[in-house]
mmCIF file of C-alpha atoms in Angstrom:
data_model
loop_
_atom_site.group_PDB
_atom_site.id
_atom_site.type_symbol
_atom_site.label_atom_id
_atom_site.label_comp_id
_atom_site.label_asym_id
_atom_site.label_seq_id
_atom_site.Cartn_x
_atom_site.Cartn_y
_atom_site.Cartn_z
ATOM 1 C CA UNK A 1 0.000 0.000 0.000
ATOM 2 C CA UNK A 2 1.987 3.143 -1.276
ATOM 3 C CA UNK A 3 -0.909 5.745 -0.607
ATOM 4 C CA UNK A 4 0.025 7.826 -2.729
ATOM 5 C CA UNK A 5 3.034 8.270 -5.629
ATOM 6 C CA UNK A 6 4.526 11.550 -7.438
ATOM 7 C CA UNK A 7 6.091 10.962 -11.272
ATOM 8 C CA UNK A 8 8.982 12.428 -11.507
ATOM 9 C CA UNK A 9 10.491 13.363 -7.950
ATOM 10 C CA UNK A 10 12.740 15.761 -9.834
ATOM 11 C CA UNK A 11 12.919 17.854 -13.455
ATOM 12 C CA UNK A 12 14.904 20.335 -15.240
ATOM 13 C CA UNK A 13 12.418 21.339 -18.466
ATOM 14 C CA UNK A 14 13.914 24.534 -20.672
ATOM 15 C CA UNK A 15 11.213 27.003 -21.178
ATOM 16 C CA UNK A 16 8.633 26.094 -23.826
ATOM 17 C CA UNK A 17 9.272 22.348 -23.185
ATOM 18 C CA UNK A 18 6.175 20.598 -22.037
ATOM 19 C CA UNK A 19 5.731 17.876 -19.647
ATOM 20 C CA UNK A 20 2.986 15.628 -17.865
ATOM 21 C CA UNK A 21 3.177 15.070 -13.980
ATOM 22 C CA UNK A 22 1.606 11.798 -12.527
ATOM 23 C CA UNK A 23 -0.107 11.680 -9.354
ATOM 24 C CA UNK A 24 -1.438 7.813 -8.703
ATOM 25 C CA UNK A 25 -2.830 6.350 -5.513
ATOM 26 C CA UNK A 26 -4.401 2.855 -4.432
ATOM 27 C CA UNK A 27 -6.441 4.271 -1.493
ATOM 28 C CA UNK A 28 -9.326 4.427 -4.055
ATOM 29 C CA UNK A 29 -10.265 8.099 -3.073
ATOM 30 C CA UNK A 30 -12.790 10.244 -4.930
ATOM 31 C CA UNK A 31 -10.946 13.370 -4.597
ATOM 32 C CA UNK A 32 -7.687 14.314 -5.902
ATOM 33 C CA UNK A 33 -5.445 17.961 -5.938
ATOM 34 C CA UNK A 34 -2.777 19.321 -7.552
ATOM 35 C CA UNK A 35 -0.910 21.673 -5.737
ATOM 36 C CA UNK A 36 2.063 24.015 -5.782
ATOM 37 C CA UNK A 37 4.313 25.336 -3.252
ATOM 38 C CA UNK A 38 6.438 27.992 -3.502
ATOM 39 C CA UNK A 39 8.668 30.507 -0.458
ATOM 40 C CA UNK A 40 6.726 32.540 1.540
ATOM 41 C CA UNK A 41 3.323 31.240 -0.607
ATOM 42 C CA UNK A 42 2.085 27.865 1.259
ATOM 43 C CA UNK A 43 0.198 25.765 -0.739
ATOM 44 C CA UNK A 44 -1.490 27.014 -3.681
ATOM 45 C CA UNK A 45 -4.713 24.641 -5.522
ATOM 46 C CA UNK A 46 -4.052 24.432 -9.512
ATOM 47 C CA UNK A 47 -6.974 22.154 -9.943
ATOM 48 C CA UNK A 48 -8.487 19.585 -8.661
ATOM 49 C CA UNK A 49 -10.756 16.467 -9.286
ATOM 50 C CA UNK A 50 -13.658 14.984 -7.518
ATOM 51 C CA UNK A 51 -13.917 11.468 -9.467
ATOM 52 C CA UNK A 52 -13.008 9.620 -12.298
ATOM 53 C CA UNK A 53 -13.388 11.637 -15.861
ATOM 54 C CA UNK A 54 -14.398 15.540 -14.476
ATOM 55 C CA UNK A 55 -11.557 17.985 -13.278
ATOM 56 C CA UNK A 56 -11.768 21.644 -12.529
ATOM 57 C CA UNK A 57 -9.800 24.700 -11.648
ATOM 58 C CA UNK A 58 -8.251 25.756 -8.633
ATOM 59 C CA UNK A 59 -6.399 29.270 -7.224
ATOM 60 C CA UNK A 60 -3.781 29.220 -9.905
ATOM 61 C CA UNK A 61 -5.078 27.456 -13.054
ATOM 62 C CA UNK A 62 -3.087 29.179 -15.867
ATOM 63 C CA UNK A 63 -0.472 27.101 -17.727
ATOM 64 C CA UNK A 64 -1.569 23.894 -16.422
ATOM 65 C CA UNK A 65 -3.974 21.515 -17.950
ATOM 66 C CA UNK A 66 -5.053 18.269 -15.984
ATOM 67 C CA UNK A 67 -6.574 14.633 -16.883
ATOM 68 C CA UNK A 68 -8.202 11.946 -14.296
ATOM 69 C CA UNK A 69 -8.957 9.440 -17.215
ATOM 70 C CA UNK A 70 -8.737 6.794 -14.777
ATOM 71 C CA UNK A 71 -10.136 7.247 -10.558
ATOM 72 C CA UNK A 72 -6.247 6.083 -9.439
ATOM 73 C CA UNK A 73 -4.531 8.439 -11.483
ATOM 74 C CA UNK A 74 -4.280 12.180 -11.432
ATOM 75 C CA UNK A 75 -2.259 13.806 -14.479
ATOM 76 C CA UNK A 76 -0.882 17.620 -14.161
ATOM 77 C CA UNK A 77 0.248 18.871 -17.833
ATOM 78 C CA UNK A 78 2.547 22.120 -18.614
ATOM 79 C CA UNK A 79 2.102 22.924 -22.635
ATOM 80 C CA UNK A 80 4.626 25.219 -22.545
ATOM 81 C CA UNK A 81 7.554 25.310 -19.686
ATOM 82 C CA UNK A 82 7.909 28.717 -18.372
ATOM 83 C CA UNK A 83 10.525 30.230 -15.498
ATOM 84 C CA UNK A 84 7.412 31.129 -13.501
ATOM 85 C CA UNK A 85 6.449 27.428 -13.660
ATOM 86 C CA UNK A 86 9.825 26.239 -10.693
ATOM 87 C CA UNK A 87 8.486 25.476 -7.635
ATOM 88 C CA UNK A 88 7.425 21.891 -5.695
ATOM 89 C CA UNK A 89 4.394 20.360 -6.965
ATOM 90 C CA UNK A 90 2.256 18.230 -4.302
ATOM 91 C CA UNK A 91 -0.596 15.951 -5.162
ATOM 92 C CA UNK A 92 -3.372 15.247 -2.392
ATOM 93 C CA UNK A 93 -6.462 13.407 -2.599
ATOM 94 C CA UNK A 94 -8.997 12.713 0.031
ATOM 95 C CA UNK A 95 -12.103 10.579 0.685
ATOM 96 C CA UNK A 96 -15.310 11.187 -0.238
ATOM 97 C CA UNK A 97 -16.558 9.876 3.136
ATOM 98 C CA UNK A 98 -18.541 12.717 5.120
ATOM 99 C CA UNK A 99 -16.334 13.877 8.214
ATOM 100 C CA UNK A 100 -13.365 12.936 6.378
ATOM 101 C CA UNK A 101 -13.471 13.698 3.050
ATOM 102 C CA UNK A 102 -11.858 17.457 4.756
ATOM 103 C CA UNK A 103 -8.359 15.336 5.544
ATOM 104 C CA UNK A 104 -5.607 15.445 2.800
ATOM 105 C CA UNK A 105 -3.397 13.098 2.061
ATOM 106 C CA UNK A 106 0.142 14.209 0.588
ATOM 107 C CA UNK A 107 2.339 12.630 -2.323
ATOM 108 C CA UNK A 108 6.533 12.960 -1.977
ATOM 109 C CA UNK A 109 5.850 16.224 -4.392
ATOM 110 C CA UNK A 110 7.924 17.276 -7.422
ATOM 111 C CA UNK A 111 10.608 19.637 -7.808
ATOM 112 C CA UNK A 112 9.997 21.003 -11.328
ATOM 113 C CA UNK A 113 12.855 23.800 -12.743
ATOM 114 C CA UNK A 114 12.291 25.831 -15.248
ATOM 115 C CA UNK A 115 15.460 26.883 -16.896
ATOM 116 C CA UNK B 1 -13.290 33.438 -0.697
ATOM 117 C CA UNK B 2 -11.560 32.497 2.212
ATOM 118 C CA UNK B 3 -8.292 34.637 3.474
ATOM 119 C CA UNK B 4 -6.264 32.628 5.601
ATOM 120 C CA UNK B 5 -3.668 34.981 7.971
ATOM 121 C CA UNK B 6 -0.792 33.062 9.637
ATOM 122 C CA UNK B 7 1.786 34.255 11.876
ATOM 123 C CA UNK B 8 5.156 34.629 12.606
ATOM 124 C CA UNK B 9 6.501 33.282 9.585
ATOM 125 C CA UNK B 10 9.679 31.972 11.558
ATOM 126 C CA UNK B 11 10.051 31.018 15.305
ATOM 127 C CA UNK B 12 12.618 29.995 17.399
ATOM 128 C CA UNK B 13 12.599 28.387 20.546
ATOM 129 C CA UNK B 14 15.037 26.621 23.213
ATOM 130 C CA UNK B 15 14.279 22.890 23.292
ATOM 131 C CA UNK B 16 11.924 22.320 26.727
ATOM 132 C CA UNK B 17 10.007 25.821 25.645
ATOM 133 C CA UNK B 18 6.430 25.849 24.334
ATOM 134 C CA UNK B 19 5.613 27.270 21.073
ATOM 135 C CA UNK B 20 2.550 28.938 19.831
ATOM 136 C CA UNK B 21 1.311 29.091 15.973
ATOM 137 C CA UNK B 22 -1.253 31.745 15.310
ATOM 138 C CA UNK B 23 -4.152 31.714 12.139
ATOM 139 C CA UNK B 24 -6.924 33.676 11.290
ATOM 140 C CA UNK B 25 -9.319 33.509 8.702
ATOM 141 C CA UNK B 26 -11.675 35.490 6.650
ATOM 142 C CA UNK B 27 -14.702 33.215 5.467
ATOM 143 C CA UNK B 28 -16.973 32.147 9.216
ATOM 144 C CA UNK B 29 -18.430 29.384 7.316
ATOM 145 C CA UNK B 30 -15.113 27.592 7.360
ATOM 146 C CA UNK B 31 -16.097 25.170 9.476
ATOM 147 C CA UNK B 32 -12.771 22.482 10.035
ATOM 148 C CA UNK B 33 -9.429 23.930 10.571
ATOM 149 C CA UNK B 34 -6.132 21.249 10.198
ATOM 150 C CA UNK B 35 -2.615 21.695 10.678
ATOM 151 C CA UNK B 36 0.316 20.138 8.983
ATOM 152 C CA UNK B 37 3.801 19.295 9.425
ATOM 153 C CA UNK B 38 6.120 19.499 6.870
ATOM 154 C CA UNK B 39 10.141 18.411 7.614
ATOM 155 C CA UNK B 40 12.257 19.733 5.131
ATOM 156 C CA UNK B 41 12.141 17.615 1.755
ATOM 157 C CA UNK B 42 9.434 16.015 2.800
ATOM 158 C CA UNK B 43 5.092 16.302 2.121
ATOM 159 C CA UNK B 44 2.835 17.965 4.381
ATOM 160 C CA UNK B 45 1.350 15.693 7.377
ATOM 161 C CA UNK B 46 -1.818 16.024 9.498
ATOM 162 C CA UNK B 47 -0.801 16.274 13.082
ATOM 163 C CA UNK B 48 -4.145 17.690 14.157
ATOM 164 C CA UNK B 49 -7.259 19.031 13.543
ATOM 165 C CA UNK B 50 -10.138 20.643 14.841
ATOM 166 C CA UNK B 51 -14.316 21.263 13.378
ATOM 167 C CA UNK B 52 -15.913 24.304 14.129
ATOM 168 C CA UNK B 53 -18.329 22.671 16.962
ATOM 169 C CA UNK B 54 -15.346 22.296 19.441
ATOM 170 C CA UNK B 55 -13.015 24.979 21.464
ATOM 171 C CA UNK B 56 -9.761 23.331 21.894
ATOM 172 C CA UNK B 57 -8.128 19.587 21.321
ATOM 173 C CA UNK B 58 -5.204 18.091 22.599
ATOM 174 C CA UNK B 59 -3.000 15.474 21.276
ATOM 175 C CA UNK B 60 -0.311 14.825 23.612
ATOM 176 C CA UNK B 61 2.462 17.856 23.413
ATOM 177 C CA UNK B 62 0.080 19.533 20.659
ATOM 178 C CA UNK B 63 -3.175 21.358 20.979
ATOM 179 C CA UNK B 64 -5.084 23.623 19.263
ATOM 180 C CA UNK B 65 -7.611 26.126 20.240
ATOM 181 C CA UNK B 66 -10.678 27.748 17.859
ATOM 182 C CA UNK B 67 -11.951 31.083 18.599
ATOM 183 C CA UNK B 68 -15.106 31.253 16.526
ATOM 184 C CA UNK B 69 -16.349 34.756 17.402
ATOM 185 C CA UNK B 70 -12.764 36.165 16.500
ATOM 186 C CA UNK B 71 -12.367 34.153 13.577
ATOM 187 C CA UNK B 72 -8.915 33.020 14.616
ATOM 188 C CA UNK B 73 -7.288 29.333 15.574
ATOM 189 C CA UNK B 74 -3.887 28.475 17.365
ATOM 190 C CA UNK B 75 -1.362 25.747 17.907
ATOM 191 C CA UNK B 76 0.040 25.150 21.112
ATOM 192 C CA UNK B 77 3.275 22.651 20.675
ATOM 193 C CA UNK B 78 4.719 22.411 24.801
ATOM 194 C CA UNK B 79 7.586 20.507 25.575
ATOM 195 C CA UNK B 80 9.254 21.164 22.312
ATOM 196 C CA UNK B 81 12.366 18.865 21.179
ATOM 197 C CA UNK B 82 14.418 19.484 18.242
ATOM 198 C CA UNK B 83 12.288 16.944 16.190
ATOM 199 C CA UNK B 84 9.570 19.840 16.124
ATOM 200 C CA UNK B 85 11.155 21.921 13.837
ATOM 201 C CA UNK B 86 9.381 21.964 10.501
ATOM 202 C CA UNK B 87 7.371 24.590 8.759
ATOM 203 C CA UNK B 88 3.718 24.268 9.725
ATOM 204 C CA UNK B 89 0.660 25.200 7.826
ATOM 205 C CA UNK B 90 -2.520 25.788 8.922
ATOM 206 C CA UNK B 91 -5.607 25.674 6.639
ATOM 207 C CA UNK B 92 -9.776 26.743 6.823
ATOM 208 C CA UNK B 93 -11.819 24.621 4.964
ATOM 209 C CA UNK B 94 -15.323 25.081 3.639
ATOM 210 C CA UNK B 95 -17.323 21.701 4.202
ATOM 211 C CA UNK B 96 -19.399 21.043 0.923
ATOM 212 C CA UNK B 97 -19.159 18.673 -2.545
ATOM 213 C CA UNK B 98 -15.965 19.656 -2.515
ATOM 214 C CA UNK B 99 -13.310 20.275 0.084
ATOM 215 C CA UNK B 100 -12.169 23.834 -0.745
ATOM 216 C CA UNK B 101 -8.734 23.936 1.798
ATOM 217 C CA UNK B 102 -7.111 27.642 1.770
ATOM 218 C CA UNK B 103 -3.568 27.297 3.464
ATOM 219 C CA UNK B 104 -1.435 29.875 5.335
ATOM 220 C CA UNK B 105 1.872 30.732 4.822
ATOM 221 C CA UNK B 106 3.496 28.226 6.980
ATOM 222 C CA UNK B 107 5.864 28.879 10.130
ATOM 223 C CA UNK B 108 9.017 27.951 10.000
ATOM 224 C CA UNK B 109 9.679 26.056 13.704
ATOM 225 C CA UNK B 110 13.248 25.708 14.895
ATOM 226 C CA UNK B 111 13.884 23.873 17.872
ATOM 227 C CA UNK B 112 17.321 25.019 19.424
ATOM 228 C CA UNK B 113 18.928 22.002 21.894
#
Protein backbone atom coordinates (compact mmCIF):
# COMPACT_ATOMS: atom_id res chain seq x y z
CA UNK A 1 0.00 0.00 0.00
CA UNK A 2 1.99 3.14 -1.28
CA UNK A 3 -0.91 5.74 -0.61
CA UNK A 4 0.02 7.83 -2.73
CA UNK A 5 3.03 8.27 -5.63
CA UNK A 6 4.53 11.55 -7.44
CA UNK A 7 6.09 10.96 -11.27
CA UNK A 8 8.98 12.43 -11.51
CA UNK A 9 10.49 13.36 -7.95
CA UNK A 10 12.74 15.76 -9.83
CA UNK A 11 12.92 17.85 -13.46
CA UNK A 12 14.90 20.33 -15.24
CA UNK A 13 12.42 21.34 -18.47
CA UNK A 14 13.91 24.53 -20.67
CA UNK A 15 11.21 27.00 -21.18
CA UNK A 16 8.63 26.09 -23.83
CA UNK A 17 9.27 22.35 -23.19
CA UNK A 18 6.18 20.60 -22.04
CA UNK A 19 5.73 17.88 -19.65
CA UNK A 20 2.99 15.63 -17.86
CA UNK A 21 3.18 15.07 -13.98
CA UNK A 22 1.61 11.80 -12.53
CA UNK A 23 -0.11 11.68 -9.35
CA UNK A 24 -1.44 7.81 -8.70
CA UNK A 25 -2.83 6.35 -5.51
CA UNK A 26 -4.40 2.85 -4.43
CA UNK A 27 -6.44 4.27 -1.49
CA UNK A 28 -9.33 4.43 -4.05
CA UNK A 29 -10.26 8.10 -3.07
CA UNK A 30 -12.79 10.24 -4.93
CA UNK A 31 -10.95 13.37 -4.60
CA UNK A 32 -7.69 14.31 -5.90
CA UNK A 33 -5.44 17.96 -5.94
CA UNK A 34 -2.78 19.32 -7.55
CA UNK A 35 -0.91 21.67 -5.74
CA UNK A 36 2.06 24.01 -5.78
CA UNK A 37 4.31 25.34 -3.25
CA UNK A 38 6.44 27.99 -3.50
CA UNK A 39 8.67 30.51 -0.46
CA UNK A 40 6.73 32.54 1.54
CA UNK A 41 3.32 31.24 -0.61
CA UNK A 42 2.08 27.86 1.26
CA UNK A 43 0.20 25.76 -0.74
CA UNK A 44 -1.49 27.01 -3.68
CA UNK A 45 -4.71 24.64 -5.52
CA UNK A 46 -4.05 24.43 -9.51
CA UNK A 47 -6.97 22.15 -9.94
CA UNK A 48 -8.49 19.59 -8.66
CA UNK A 49 -10.76 16.47 -9.29
CA UNK A 50 -13.66 14.98 -7.52
CA UNK A 51 -13.92 11.47 -9.47
CA UNK A 52 -13.01 9.62 -12.30
CA UNK A 53 -13.39 11.64 -15.86
CA UNK A 54 -14.40 15.54 -14.48
CA UNK A 55 -11.56 17.98 -13.28
CA UNK A 56 -11.77 21.64 -12.53
CA UNK A 57 -9.80 24.70 -11.65
CA UNK A 58 -8.25 25.76 -8.63
CA UNK A 59 -6.40 29.27 -7.22
CA UNK A 60 -3.78 29.22 -9.91
CA UNK A 61 -5.08 27.46 -13.05
CA UNK A 62 -3.09 29.18 -15.87
CA UNK A 63 -0.47 27.10 -17.73
CA UNK A 64 -1.57 23.89 -16.42
CA UNK A 65 -3.97 21.51 -17.95
CA UNK A 66 -5.05 18.27 -15.98
CA UNK A 67 -6.57 14.63 -16.88
CA UNK A 68 -8.20 11.95 -14.30
CA UNK A 69 -8.96 9.44 -17.21
CA UNK A 70 -8.74 6.79 -14.78
CA UNK A 71 -10.14 7.25 -10.56
CA UNK A 72 -6.25 6.08 -9.44
CA UNK A 73 -4.53 8.44 -11.48
CA UNK A 74 -4.28 12.18 -11.43
CA UNK A 75 -2.26 13.81 -14.48
CA UNK A 76 -0.88 17.62 -14.16
CA UNK A 77 0.25 18.87 -17.83
CA UNK A 78 2.55 22.12 -18.61
CA UNK A 79 2.10 22.92 -22.63
CA UNK A 80 4.63 25.22 -22.55
CA UNK A 81 7.55 25.31 -19.69
CA UNK A 82 7.91 28.72 -18.37
CA UNK A 83 10.53 30.23 -15.50
CA UNK A 84 7.41 31.13 -13.50
CA UNK A 85 6.45 27.43 -13.66
CA UNK A 86 9.82 26.24 -10.69
CA UNK A 87 8.49 25.48 -7.64
CA UNK A 88 7.42 21.89 -5.69
CA UNK A 89 4.39 20.36 -6.96
CA UNK A 90 2.26 18.23 -4.30
CA UNK A 91 -0.60 15.95 -5.16
CA UNK A 92 -3.37 15.25 -2.39
CA UNK A 93 -6.46 13.41 -2.60
CA UNK A 94 -9.00 12.71 0.03
CA UNK A 95 -12.10 10.58 0.69
CA UNK A 96 -15.31 11.19 -0.24
CA UNK A 97 -16.56 9.88 3.14
CA UNK A 98 -18.54 12.72 5.12
CA UNK A 99 -16.33 13.88 8.21
CA UNK A 100 -13.36 12.94 6.38
CA UNK A 101 -13.47 13.70 3.05
CA UNK A 102 -11.86 17.46 4.76
CA UNK A 103 -8.36 15.34 5.54
CA UNK A 104 -5.61 15.45 2.80
CA UNK A 105 -3.40 13.10 2.06
CA UNK A 106 0.14 14.21 0.59
CA UNK A 107 2.34 12.63 -2.32
CA UNK A 108 6.53 12.96 -1.98
CA UNK A 109 5.85 16.22 -4.39
CA UNK A 110 7.92 17.28 -7.42
CA UNK A 111 10.61 19.64 -7.81
CA UNK A 112 10.00 21.00 -11.33
CA UNK A 113 12.85 23.80 -12.74
CA UNK A 114 12.29 25.83 -15.25
CA UNK A 115 15.46 26.88 -16.90
CA UNK B 1 -13.29 33.44 -0.70
CA UNK B 2 -11.56 32.50 2.21
CA UNK B 3 -8.29 34.64 3.47
CA UNK B 4 -6.26 32.63 5.60
CA UNK B 5 -3.67 34.98 7.97
CA UNK B 6 -0.79 33.06 9.64
CA UNK B 7 1.79 34.26 11.88
CA UNK B 8 5.16 34.63 12.61
CA UNK B 9 6.50 33.28 9.59
CA UNK B 10 9.68 31.97 11.56
CA UNK B 11 10.05 31.02 15.30
CA UNK B 12 12.62 30.00 17.40
CA UNK B 13 12.60 28.39 20.55
CA UNK B 14 15.04 26.62 23.21
CA UNK B 15 14.28 22.89 23.29
CA UNK B 16 11.92 22.32 26.73
CA UNK B 17 10.01 25.82 25.65
CA UNK B 18 6.43 25.85 24.33
CA UNK B 19 5.61 27.27 21.07
CA UNK B 20 2.55 28.94 19.83
CA UNK B 21 1.31 29.09 15.97
CA UNK B 22 -1.25 31.74 15.31
CA UNK B 23 -4.15 31.71 12.14
CA UNK B 24 -6.92 33.68 11.29
CA UNK B 25 -9.32 33.51 8.70
CA UNK B 26 -11.68 35.49 6.65
CA UNK B 27 -14.70 33.21 5.47
CA UNK B 28 -16.97 32.15 9.22
CA UNK B 29 -18.43 29.38 7.32
CA UNK B 30 -15.11 27.59 7.36
CA UNK B 31 -16.10 25.17 9.48
CA UNK B 32 -12.77 22.48 10.04
CA UNK B 33 -9.43 23.93 10.57
CA UNK B 34 -6.13 21.25 10.20
CA UNK B 35 -2.61 21.69 10.68
CA UNK B 36 0.32 20.14 8.98
CA UNK B 37 3.80 19.29 9.42
CA UNK B 38 6.12 19.50 6.87
CA UNK B 39 10.14 18.41 7.61
CA UNK B 40 12.26 19.73 5.13
CA UNK B 41 12.14 17.61 1.76
CA UNK B 42 9.43 16.01 2.80
CA UNK B 43 5.09 16.30 2.12
CA UNK B 44 2.84 17.97 4.38
CA UNK B 45 1.35 15.69 7.38
CA UNK B 46 -1.82 16.02 9.50
CA UNK B 47 -0.80 16.27 13.08
CA UNK B 48 -4.15 17.69 14.16
CA UNK B 49 -7.26 19.03 13.54
CA UNK B 50 -10.14 20.64 14.84
CA UNK B 51 -14.32 21.26 13.38
CA UNK B 52 -15.91 24.30 14.13
CA UNK B 53 -18.33 22.67 16.96
CA UNK B 54 -15.35 22.30 19.44
CA UNK B 55 -13.02 24.98 21.46
CA UNK B 56 -9.76 23.33 21.89
CA UNK B 57 -8.13 19.59 21.32
CA UNK B 58 -5.20 18.09 22.60
CA UNK B 59 -3.00 15.47 21.28
CA UNK B 60 -0.31 14.83 23.61
CA UNK B 61 2.46 17.86 23.41
CA UNK B 62 0.08 19.53 20.66
CA UNK B 63 -3.17 21.36 20.98
CA UNK B 64 -5.08 23.62 19.26
CA UNK B 65 -7.61 26.13 20.24
CA UNK B 66 -10.68 27.75 17.86
CA UNK B 67 -11.95 31.08 18.60
CA UNK B 68 -15.11 31.25 16.53
CA UNK B 69 -16.35 34.76 17.40
CA UNK B 70 -12.76 36.17 16.50
CA UNK B 71 -12.37 34.15 13.58
CA UNK B 72 -8.91 33.02 14.62
CA UNK B 73 -7.29 29.33 15.57
CA UNK B 74 -3.89 28.48 17.37
CA UNK B 75 -1.36 25.75 17.91
CA UNK B 76 0.04 25.15 21.11
CA UNK B 77 3.27 22.65 20.68
CA UNK B 78 4.72 22.41 24.80
CA UNK B 79 7.59 20.51 25.58
CA UNK B 80 9.25 21.16 22.31
CA UNK B 81 12.37 18.86 21.18
CA UNK B 82 14.42 19.48 18.24
CA UNK B 83 12.29 16.94 16.19
CA UNK B 84 9.57 19.84 16.12
CA UNK B 85 11.16 21.92 13.84
CA UNK B 86 9.38 21.96 10.50
CA UNK B 87 7.37 24.59 8.76
CA UNK B 88 3.72 24.27 9.72
CA UNK B 89 0.66 25.20 7.83
CA UNK B 90 -2.52 25.79 8.92
CA UNK B 91 -5.61 25.67 6.64
CA UNK B 92 -9.78 26.74 6.82
CA UNK B 93 -11.82 24.62 4.96
CA UNK B 94 -15.32 25.08 3.64
CA UNK B 95 -17.32 21.70 4.20
CA UNK B 96 -19.40 21.04 0.92
CA UNK B 97 -19.16 18.67 -2.55
CA UNK B 98 -15.96 19.66 -2.52
CA UNK B 99 -13.31 20.28 0.08
CA UNK B 100 -12.17 23.83 -0.74
CA UNK B 101 -8.73 23.94 1.80
CA UNK B 102 -7.11 27.64 1.77
CA UNK B 103 -3.57 27.30 3.46
CA UNK B 104 -1.44 29.87 5.34
CA UNK B 105 1.87 30.73 4.82
CA UNK B 106 3.50 28.23 6.98
CA UNK B 107 5.86 28.88 10.13
CA UNK B 108 9.02 27.95 10.00
CA UNK B 109 9.68 26.06 13.70
CA UNK B 110 13.25 25.71 14.89
CA UNK B 111 13.88 23.87 17.87
CA UNK B 112 17.32 25.02 19.42
CA UNK B 113 18.93 22.00 21.89
Amino acid sequence: NAGVTQTPKFRVLKTGQSMTLLCAQDMNHEYMYWYRQDPGMGLRLIHYSVGEGTTAKGEVPDGYNVSRLKKQNFLLGLESAAPSQTSVYFCAISPLIAGARETQYFGPGTRLLVL
Amino acid sequence: GENVEQHPSTLSVQEGDSAVIKCTYSDSASNYFPWYKQELGKRPQLIIDIRSNVGEKKDQRIAVTLNKTAKHFSLHITETQPEDSAVYFCAATLSGGYQKVTFGIGTKLQVIP
